[in-house]
Coordinates of C-alpha atoms and ligand atoms in Angstrom, one line a residue:
M1 CA 12.0 4.0 25.1
T2 CA 11.4 4.4 21.7
K3 CA 9.0 1.1 20.4
L4 CA 10.8 -1.1 16.9
I5 CA 8.3 -1.7 14.3
G6 CA 9.0 -4.5 11.7
V7 CA 8.2 -3.4 8.1
V8 CA 9.3 -6.1 5.3
G9 CA 9.3 -4.9 1.9
A10 CA 11.3 -1.5 0.2
G11 CA 8.8 -1.5 -2.6
T12 CA 7.7 2.5 -2.6
M13 CA 5.2 1.1 0.0
G14 CA 7.6 0.1 2.2
R15 CA 9.3 2.6 1.9
G16 CA 6.9 5.1 2.8
I17 CA 5.2 3.5 5.5
A18 CA 9.1 3.2 7.0
H19 CA 10.0 7.1 6.6
T20 CA 6.1 7.7 8.5
L21 CA 7.2 5.8 11.2
L22 CA 10.7 7.2 11.6
R23 CA 8.9 10.8 11.6
A24 CA 6.8 10.3 14.6
N25 CA 10.2 8.6 17.1
Y26 CA 9.5 5.3 16.0
A27 CA 12.8 3.3 15.6
V28 CA 12.4 0.6 12.1
S29 CA 14.0 -2.2 11.0
L30 CA 13.5 -3.1 7.4
V31 CA 14.1 -6.0 5.8
D32 CA 13.7 -7.4 1.9
S33 CA 15.8 -9.8 -0.1
L34 CA 16.3 -8.0 -2.9
P35 CA 20.0 -5.0 -1.9
E36 CA 18.9 -2.8 -4.4
A37 CA 15.8 -2.7 -3.2
L38 CA 17.2 -1.8 0.4
G39 CA 19.7 0.7 -0.9
G40 CA 16.4 2.7 -2.7
A41 CA 14.8 3.1 0.1
Q42 CA 17.4 3.8 2.3
Q43 CA 18.1 7.2 -1.2
A44 CA 14.4 7.4 -0.3
I45 CA 13.6 7.8 3.5
S46 CA 17.2 9.9 3.4
S47 CA 15.6 13.0 1.2
G48 CA 11.7 12.2 2.4
L49 CA 13.2 13.1 5.7
A50 CA 15.2 16.3 4.1
H51 CA 12.4 17.5 2.5
D52 CA 10.4 17.5 5.8
V53 CA 13.1 19.3 7.5
E54 CA 12.0 22.1 3.8
K55 CA 8.9 21.9 5.5
G56 CA 9.8 22.6 9.0
R57 CA 8.3 19.5 10.6
L58 CA 11.8 18.2 11.2
N59 CA 15.1 20.3 11.9
A60 CA 18.5 19.4 10.7
E61 CA 19.1 16.6 14.6
T62 CA 15.6 15.1 14.5
R63 CA 16.5 14.8 11.4
Q64 CA 19.7 13.3 11.9
Q65 CA 18.3 11.2 15.0
A66 CA 15.7 9.3 12.8
F67 CA 17.6 8.0 10.1
A68 CA 19.8 6.8 13.0
R69 CA 16.9 5.1 14.2
L70 CA 16.4 3.0 10.6
Q71 CA 18.4 -0.4 10.3
I72 CA 18.2 -2.4 7.2
S73 CA 18.9 -6.4 6.9
A74 CA 18.5 -9.1 4.2
E75 CA 17.2 -10.8 6.3
T76 CA 13.8 -11.2 7.3
D77 CA 14.7 -12.4 11.2
A78 CA 15.7 -9.0 11.9
V79 CA 12.5 -8.0 12.3
S80 CA 12.7 -10.8 15.1
Q81 CA 12.1 -7.9 18.4
A82 CA 10.0 -6.2 16.9
S83 CA 6.5 -6.0 18.5
F84 CA 4.3 -4.6 15.5
I85 CA 5.2 -6.2 12.3
I86 CA 4.0 -4.1 8.8
E87 CA 4.4 -6.2 5.3
A88 CA 4.6 -4.9 2.6
V89 CA 5.8 -7.2 0.1
T90 CA 4.7 -7.9 -3.5
E91 CA 0.9 -8.0 -4.5
R92 CA 0.8 -11.7 -4.8
F93 CA -0.7 -13.9 -2.8
E94 CA 2.4 -16.4 -2.3
A95 CA 4.7 -14.3 -1.5
K96 CA 3.1 -12.9 1.0
A97 CA 2.2 -16.5 2.5
E98 CA 6.4 -16.6 2.1
V99 CA 7.6 -13.9 4.6
F100 CA 4.5 -14.8 7.0
R101 CA 5.5 -18.5 7.4
K102 CA 9.2 -17.1 8.0
L103 CA 7.6 -14.7 10.2
E104 CA 5.9 -17.5 12.7
L105 CA 8.9 -19.1 13.6
Y106 CA 11.0 -16.0 14.0
C107 CA 8.8 -13.9 16.3
P108 CA 7.2 -14.5 19.5
S109 CA 2.8 -15.0 19.8
T110 CA 1.9 -12.0 21.0
T111 CA 3.6 -9.3 18.0
I112 CA 0.8 -8.5 15.9
F113 CA 1.4 -8.6 11.8
A114 CA -0.4 -6.4 9.9
T115 CA -0.4 -7.1 5.8
N116 CA -0.1 -4.2 3.7
T117 CA -2.2 -6.1 0.6
S118 CA -4.5 -3.9 -1.2
S119 CA -6.8 -6.4 -1.8
I120 CA -6.3 -10.1 -0.8
S121 CA -8.2 -11.9 2.4
I122 CA -6.8 -10.9 5.1
T123 CA -9.1 -14.2 6.8
R124 CA -6.7 -15.9 4.2
L125 CA -3.5 -14.6 5.1
A126 CA -4.3 -14.8 9.2
A127 CA -5.1 -18.7 8.8
I128 CA -1.2 -19.4 7.4
T129 CA -0.2 -18.0 10.7
G130 CA -0.4 -19.5 14.0
R131 CA -2.2 -15.9 15.1
P132 CA -5.4 -14.8 13.3
G133 CA -5.9 -12.8 16.4
R134 CA -3.6 -11.1 16.2
F135 CA -3.4 -10.4 12.3
L136 CA -4.8 -7.6 10.2
G137 CA -4.7 -5.4 7.1
L138 CA -3.2 -2.3 7.4
H139 CA -3.9 -0.5 4.1
F140 CA -1.7 2.7 3.5
F141 CA -2.6 5.5 0.1
N142 CA 0.2 6.5 -2.2
P143 CA 2.7 8.7 -1.5
V144 CA 2.2 7.5 2.3
P145 CA 4.0 9.9 3.8
V146 CA 1.1 12.8 2.4
M147 CA -2.0 10.5 2.6
K148 CA -3.9 11.1 5.9
L149 CA -6.5 7.6 5.4
V150 CA -5.2 4.0 6.9
E151 CA -8.3 1.4 6.2
V152 CA -7.3 -1.1 9.2
V153 CA -8.9 -4.5 7.6
A154 CA -10.7 -6.8 10.7
G155 CA -10.0 -10.5 9.4
V156 CA -12.9 -13.0 10.9
E157 CA -10.1 -13.8 13.6
T158 CA -9.0 -10.2 14.2
L159 CA -9.5 -9.5 17.9
P160 CA -10.9 -6.5 19.3
E161 CA -7.2 -5.5 21.0
T162 CA -5.2 -6.1 18.1
F163 CA -8.1 -3.3 15.8
E164 CA -7.3 -1.2 18.9
A165 CA -3.6 -1.0 18.1
A166 CA -3.3 -1.3 14.8
A167 CA -5.9 1.9 15.1
D168 CA -3.7 3.4 17.8
L169 CA -0.4 2.8 15.7
A170 CA -1.8 4.7 12.6
R171 CA -3.0 7.8 15.0
S172 CA 0.5 8.1 16.4
V173 CA 2.0 8.3 13.5
G174 CA -0.8 11.6 12.3
K175 CA -3.3 8.9 9.9
T176 CA -7.0 8.4 10.5
P177 CA -7.1 4.9 10.9
I178 CA -11.0 3.4 9.5
R179 CA -12.4 0.1 10.0
V180 CA -13.9 -1.6 7.7
N181 CA -14.4 -5.6 7.0
D182 CA -12.5 -8.5 4.9
F183 CA -14.2 -8.3 1.7
P184 CA -12.6 -8.4 -1.7
G185 CA -10.7 -4.5 -2.2
F186 CA -12.1 -3.9 1.2
V187 CA -13.5 -0.2 0.9
S188 CA -11.2 1.7 -0.8
N189 CA -10.8 0.1 -4.2
R190 CA -13.7 -1.4 -4.5
L191 CA -15.3 2.0 -5.0
L192 CA -11.9 3.6 -6.7
M193 CA -10.8 0.3 -9.6
P194 CA -13.9 0.3 -11.0
M195 CA -14.1 4.3 -11.4
I196 CA -10.8 3.5 -13.0
N197 CA -11.5 0.9 -14.7
E198 CA -14.8 2.5 -16.2
A199 CA -12.6 5.4 -17.0
A200 CA -10.5 2.6 -19.6
F201 CA -14.0 1.7 -20.7
A202 CA -14.5 5.0 -21.8
V203 CA -11.0 5.6 -23.6
M204 CA -11.6 2.3 -25.5
E205 CA -15.2 3.2 -26.4
G206 CA -14.2 6.6 -28.3
V207 CA -16.5 8.1 -25.1
A208 CA -13.2 10.8 -24.8
E209 CA -10.1 11.3 -25.5
A210 CA -7.4 9.8 -21.9
N211 CA -7.2 13.6 -20.9
A212 CA -11.4 14.8 -21.3
V213 CA -12.3 12.1 -19.5
D214 CA -9.4 13.0 -16.3
D215 CA -10.6 16.8 -17.1
V216 CA -13.9 16.5 -16.6
M217 CA -13.0 14.3 -12.9
K218 CA -10.6 17.2 -12.3
L219 CA -12.6 20.0 -12.5
G220 CA -16.2 18.5 -11.6
M221 CA -15.5 16.8 -9.1
N222 CA -12.2 18.1 -7.7
H223 CA -10.5 15.0 -8.0
P224 CA -6.4 15.9 -7.2
M225 CA -5.5 13.8 -10.4
G226 CA -8.1 12.6 -12.7
P227 CA -8.5 8.6 -12.8
L228 CA -6.8 7.8 -15.8
E229 CA -3.8 9.7 -14.3
L230 CA -4.1 8.5 -11.1
A231 CA -4.2 4.5 -12.5
D232 CA -1.0 5.1 -14.2
F233 CA 0.2 6.2 -10.9
I234 CA -1.1 2.9 -9.0
G235 CA 0.6 1.2 -12.6
L236 CA -1.9 -0.6 -14.3
D237 CA -1.2 -3.7 -13.5
V238 CA -1.8 -3.5 -9.7
C239 CA -5.1 -1.9 -11.4
L240 CA -6.0 -5.5 -13.5
D241 CA -4.5 -7.1 -10.4
I242 CA -7.4 -5.8 -7.9
M243 CA -9.7 -5.4 -10.5
R244 CA -9.6 -9.5 -11.2
V245 CA -9.7 -10.2 -7.0
L246 CA -12.9 -7.9 -7.3
Y247 CA -14.0 -10.2 -10.4
D248 CA -13.7 -13.6 -8.8
G249 CA -14.4 -12.2 -5.4
F250 CA -17.9 -11.3 -6.1
H251 CA -18.8 -13.4 -9.5
D252 CA -20.8 -10.3 -11.0
A253 CA -19.2 -9.5 -14.6
K254 CA -19.6 -5.9 -13.2
Y255 CA -16.1 -5.7 -11.7
R256 CA -15.3 -7.6 -15.8
P257 CA -11.6 -6.1 -16.5
C258 CA -11.1 -3.5 -19.5
P259 CA -10.2 -5.5 -22.3
L260 CA -8.2 -2.1 -22.6
L261 CA -6.6 -2.1 -19.4
E262 CA -5.7 -5.7 -20.2
K263 CA -4.2 -5.2 -23.8
M264 CA -1.5 -2.3 -22.5
V265 CA -0.5 -4.2 -19.4
Y266 CA 0.6 -7.0 -21.9
A267 CA 2.5 -4.0 -24.1
G268 CA 4.2 -3.2 -21.1
R269 CA 2.5 0.2 -20.6
L270 CA 2.3 0.3 -16.9
G271 CA 2.2 3.5 -16.5
R272 CA 4.8 6.0 -14.6
K273 CA 7.4 3.1 -14.0
S274 CA 7.1 1.8 -17.3
G275 CA 7.6 5.7 -18.8
R276 CA 4.0 4.7 -21.0
G277 CA 0.7 4.2 -19.4
F278 CA -2.4 6.2 -20.5
F279 CA 0.4 9.7 -20.9
N280 CA 3.7 9.3 -21.7
Y281 CA 5.8 9.8 -19.0
S282 CA 9.6 9.6 -21.0
Ligands
3HC1 N1 6.1 10.9 -2.8 C1 5.9 10.8 -1.7 N2 5.7 12.5 -2.0 C2 4.8 13.0 -2.5 C3 4.6 12.4 -4.3 C4 5.1 10.9 -4.1 N3 5.5 10.4 -5.1 N4 4.1 12.9 -4.7 C5 3.8 13.7 -4.2 N5 4.1 14.6 -2.8 C6 3.8 15.1 -1.7 C7 4.7 16.6 -2.1 O1 6.3 15.9 -1.7 C8 4.2 17.5 -1.2 O2 3.8 17.0 0.1 P1 4.7 18.8 0.8 O3 3.7 19.8 1.4 O4 5.6 18.4 2.2 O5 5.9 19.2 0.2 C9 2.5 17.1 -1.5 O6 2.7 15.4 -2.1 C10 2.1 17.8 -2.8 O7 2.8 17.9 -3.4 P2 2.3 18.7 -5.4 O8 2.2 20.2 -4.3 O9 3.9 18.6 -5.4 O10 1.9 18.4 -6.3 P3 -0.5 18.0 -5.8 O11 -0.9 19.1 -4.9 O12 -0.2 17.8 -7.9 O13 -0.5 16.9 -5.0 C11 -0.6 14.2 -5.0 C12 0.4 15.2 -5.3 C13 -0.5 14.5 -3.4 C14 0.1 13.1 -5.0 C15 -2.0 14.5 -5.1 O14 -2.3 14.6 -6.8 C16 -3.7 13.3 -5.1 O15 -3.5 13.8 -4.2 N6 -3.7 12.6 -6.2 C17 -4.7 11.8 -5.3 C18 -3.4 10.2 -5.0 C19 -4.2 8.9 -4.2 O16 -5.7 9.2 -4.8 N7 -4.0 8.2 -3.9 C20 -4.3 6.7 -3.5 C21 -3.5 5.6 -5.2 S1 -4.4 4.6 -4.2 C22 -3.8 3.6 -3.3 O17 -2.5 4.0 -2.9 C23 -4.3 2.6 -3.0 C24 -3.9 0.8 -3.3 O18 -3.8 -0.2 -2.8 C25 -3.6 0.9 -4.8

């Protein structure tokens, strides 16, 4: 029988996760309170599945079947029949807490709850539900259909069987799960964000222009994108939020956010999504 997975949040990450699940034969119930987010997600998933046909990963028939397994709804209770639910709403504790409080009301106690948070404490989110043993982090990377990694983040109370179910799910969609424990930024953002932050310092201090900083990392270290292009791709506001989580979480000055990064966010230069960040996209 086709397994149903719930995805809450139809932004960039939620729609990427839904697309990845659909092409791996899962049924997906995708919910978001914003109708425009749902409409955008349906379109993006449809063109993503069409791209899979062009690349030979699906044929016309399996593409149609995959798209037909997608249900969308503006009501959170639409995911209540799913045995595994992945939350991918905005990266604010209260927004995520509200989703989990609702899910707690609608879902049986056996349902596993996963959050795609990039930096919020899994243990803290788990504690607002009545199922901290069946709660964990499942951290995907953008663009989700392409990137191989899923960080599987165990909170203090996460049960071994919950971890195994999540790792199996990740493997079944072609990803490589890597276990990490719940500390600020996990492994990925604890390493990535200080690099991005330091690249911003290098620009601020006049060590080199933004494109030169990026070229150093692309040509010298074989990074597919330089740190500043990557920061624009992720969103400078997201990078700043994660630096603040690291700074607040460790109380260590080495994680202080770069003032240039702060200034750019205050100016609304958020990267690709706003048309301008370290580089211009207009
Ligand atoms: N959405 C979906 N698919 C995309 C995409 C997007 N935005 N951008 C590129 N792709 C796909 C292309 O369709 C192509 O797929 P195909 O092989 O099936 O045709 C594949 O990616 C490669 O694309 P291109 O050949 O056009 O371009 P590149 O070779 O330059 O690769 C890239 C693009 C994969 C984005 C590469 O530049 C890259 O790996 N960049 C780094 C991405 C990265 O580090 N992501 C992690 C960000 S951190 C994060 O998400 C965590 C969070 O907590 C902050």
